XYZ file of C-alpha atoms in Angstrom:
189
model
C -38.600 -52.975 4.925
C -41.035 -52.188 7.736
C -39.881 -52.912 11.292
C -41.417 -52.351 14.708
C -39.634 -49.544 16.577
C -41.192 -48.802 19.987
C -44.450 -48.701 21.965
C -45.509 -46.533 24.915
C -48.662 -45.821 26.876
C -50.235 -42.884 28.660
C -53.048 -43.038 31.194
C -54.794 -40.488 33.375
C -56.774 -42.611 35.818
C -60.475 -42.386 36.444
C -60.409 -38.629 36.969
C -61.528 -36.329 34.185
C -58.677 -34.205 32.822
C -58.269 -31.667 30.028
C -54.962 -32.921 28.535
C -52.542 -35.854 28.524
C -48.836 -35.492 27.739
C -46.325 -38.340 27.668
C -43.046 -39.114 25.906
C -42.523 -41.530 23.003
C -39.072 -42.144 21.486
C -38.622 -42.974 17.787
C -35.401 -44.398 16.355
C -33.590 -42.333 13.702
C -35.067 -43.228 10.298
C -36.024 -41.393 7.117
C -39.281 -43.345 6.904
C -40.818 -43.260 10.380
C -44.506 -43.724 11.130
C -46.308 -43.218 14.464
C -49.675 -44.814 15.129
C -51.770 -43.877 18.176
C -54.861 -45.408 19.760
C -56.845 -43.229 22.193
C -59.785 -44.225 24.399
C -61.888 -41.220 25.374
C -65.457 -40.022 25.500
C -64.433 -36.814 23.659
C -62.814 -35.975 20.343
C -59.298 -34.562 20.662
C -56.497 -32.809 18.870
C -53.252 -34.775 19.026
C -49.651 -33.786 18.351
C -46.347 -35.637 18.391
C -43.281 -33.423 18.768
C -45.468 -30.430 17.892
C -46.683 -32.012 14.615
C -50.437 -32.608 14.227
C -51.506 -36.243 14.009
C -54.360 -37.148 11.627
C -57.494 -38.894 12.834
C -57.912 -41.975 10.611
C -60.653 -43.995 12.295
C -63.091 -44.336 15.191
C -65.071 -47.116 16.847
C -67.982 -46.262 19.148
C -69.266 -48.860 21.566
C -72.797 -49.110 22.948
C -71.555 -47.916 26.355
C -70.341 -44.702 24.612
C -66.660 -45.598 24.904
C -64.954 -44.317 21.765
C -61.623 -45.519 20.378
C -59.805 -43.065 18.099
C -56.954 -43.959 15.738
C -54.363 -41.351 14.733
C -51.316 -41.421 12.439
C -48.272 -39.327 11.644
C -45.942 -39.981 8.706
C -42.259 -38.922 8.992
C -42.259 -37.591 12.570
C -39.139 -36.292 14.276
C -36.895 -39.018 15.682
C -35.760 -39.119 19.305
C -37.821 -38.450 22.425
C -40.878 -36.281 21.727
C -44.094 -35.606 23.588
C -47.481 -36.904 22.543
C -50.006 -34.251 23.592
C -53.701 -35.165 23.586
C -56.134 -32.290 24.130
C -59.786 -33.404 24.304
C -62.750 -31.155 23.478
C -63.733 -31.265 27.175
C -62.650 -32.966 30.378
C -62.560 -36.769 30.155
C -60.583 -39.853 31.161
C -57.763 -40.381 28.639
C -55.965 -43.623 27.823
C -53.506 -43.871 24.919
C -51.000 -46.244 23.341
C -48.511 -45.319 20.646
C -46.418 -47.517 18.373
C -43.754 -46.420 15.920
C -42.433 -48.238 12.866
C -39.440 -47.683 10.587
C -39.321 -48.347 6.847
C -42.887 -47.182 6.163
C -42.846 -45.922 2.564
C -46.231 -44.217 2.615
C -49.096 -43.549 4.958
C -51.469 -46.492 5.256
C -55.002 -45.665 4.232
C -56.942 -48.877 4.795
C -58.723 -48.415 8.089
C -61.241 -50.918 9.393
C -62.825 -50.881 12.806
C -64.468 -53.787 14.565
C -66.013 -54.024 17.981
C -68.125 -56.263 20.113
C -70.199 -53.176 21.055
C -70.370 -54.000 24.727
C -71.084 -57.697 24.182
C -69.511 -60.283 26.464
C -66.862 -62.048 24.394
C -63.825 -64.292 24.902
C -62.214 -63.411 21.568
C -62.314 -60.789 18.824
C -61.129 -60.947 15.203
C -60.323 -57.993 12.923
C -60.275 -58.758 9.169
C -59.342 -56.355 6.350
C -58.677 -56.688 2.633
C -54.980 -56.256 1.750
C -54.008 -54.908 -1.678
C -50.225 -54.681 -1.089
C -48.434 -57.881 0.048
C -45.638 -55.758 1.598
C -48.106 -54.312 4.159
C -48.314 -54.789 7.898
C -51.549 -54.786 9.857
C -51.696 -52.740 13.099
C -54.631 -52.743 15.502
C -55.632 -50.960 18.708
C -58.187 -52.631 20.931
C -59.783 -51.783 24.263
C -60.951 -54.521 26.612
C -62.170 -54.872 30.177
C -59.910 -57.933 30.530
C -56.244 -58.413 29.661
C -55.922 -59.590 26.035
C -53.567 -62.186 24.593
C -52.287 -62.173 21.023
C -53.741 -65.001 18.989
C -53.909 -65.881 15.281
C -51.723 -63.582 13.169
C -50.933 -61.024 15.874
C -48.212 -59.896 18.288
C -49.060 -57.817 21.374
C -46.833 -54.704 21.338
C -48.262 -52.739 24.265
C -50.984 -53.241 26.823
C -51.903 -50.396 29.135
C -52.232 -52.529 32.274
C -54.260 -49.849 33.971
C -57.084 -50.067 31.405
C -56.191 -52.791 28.853
C -55.944 -50.556 25.775
C -53.648 -52.614 23.550
C -51.694 -52.387 20.307
C -51.114 -55.455 18.134
C -49.409 -55.948 14.766
C -48.539 -58.754 12.353
C -44.786 -58.631 13.144
C -43.867 -58.726 9.479
C -45.121 -58.281 5.962
C -48.367 -60.010 5.198
C -46.948 -61.540 2.017
C -50.156 -61.903 0.010
C -53.152 -59.894 -1.108
C -56.704 -60.664 -0.018
C -58.293 -60.863 3.411
C -56.047 -60.848 6.455
C -57.184 -61.432 10.053
C -55.749 -60.760 13.489
C -57.358 -62.317 16.565
C -57.195 -61.622 20.284
C -58.389 -63.726 23.211
C -59.164 -62.804 26.812
C -58.361 -64.484 30.116
C -62.031 -64.246 31.117
C -65.253 -63.007 29.607
C -65.466 -59.220 29.407
C -66.792 -56.528 27.138
C -64.779 -55.155 24.265
């Protein structure tokens, strides 16, 4: 059975840098999974505990902010460093979440964005083929988000509002599944 393990964030201010390293600790489990959301204007190579993470999705906004999604199946447990090395200097913001009991790497990736529009809420909907699945989402906002319909906020990088949400349990049915987020005030996604 899938269970939430831990969430951490890394942030390197408004100054361009050429790497970001921070620690994330996974509980001992034979079926660990680490999921990482990165906000950056550059592509990057990412490792966790020296293991390469796979890029599984991107979302580009009209203001050229890009959100990258990475995964790693069966990482080492315990405290390990996440190392993000961009293709050039940039501001880096990242959130990681780990889960236990993940039998196989998830492959359904769907990105949604407001593309710089002023919004007070955002909904992400995907088609679920396995009722034992969880849905995990990373979102970047100019305002602090709040979990809404079908979601639990796991980590919000207070310095830049890059957030990780999940469904906090198995979805329980096939078909379309949505997670929604609301914002304290109008801002761009």
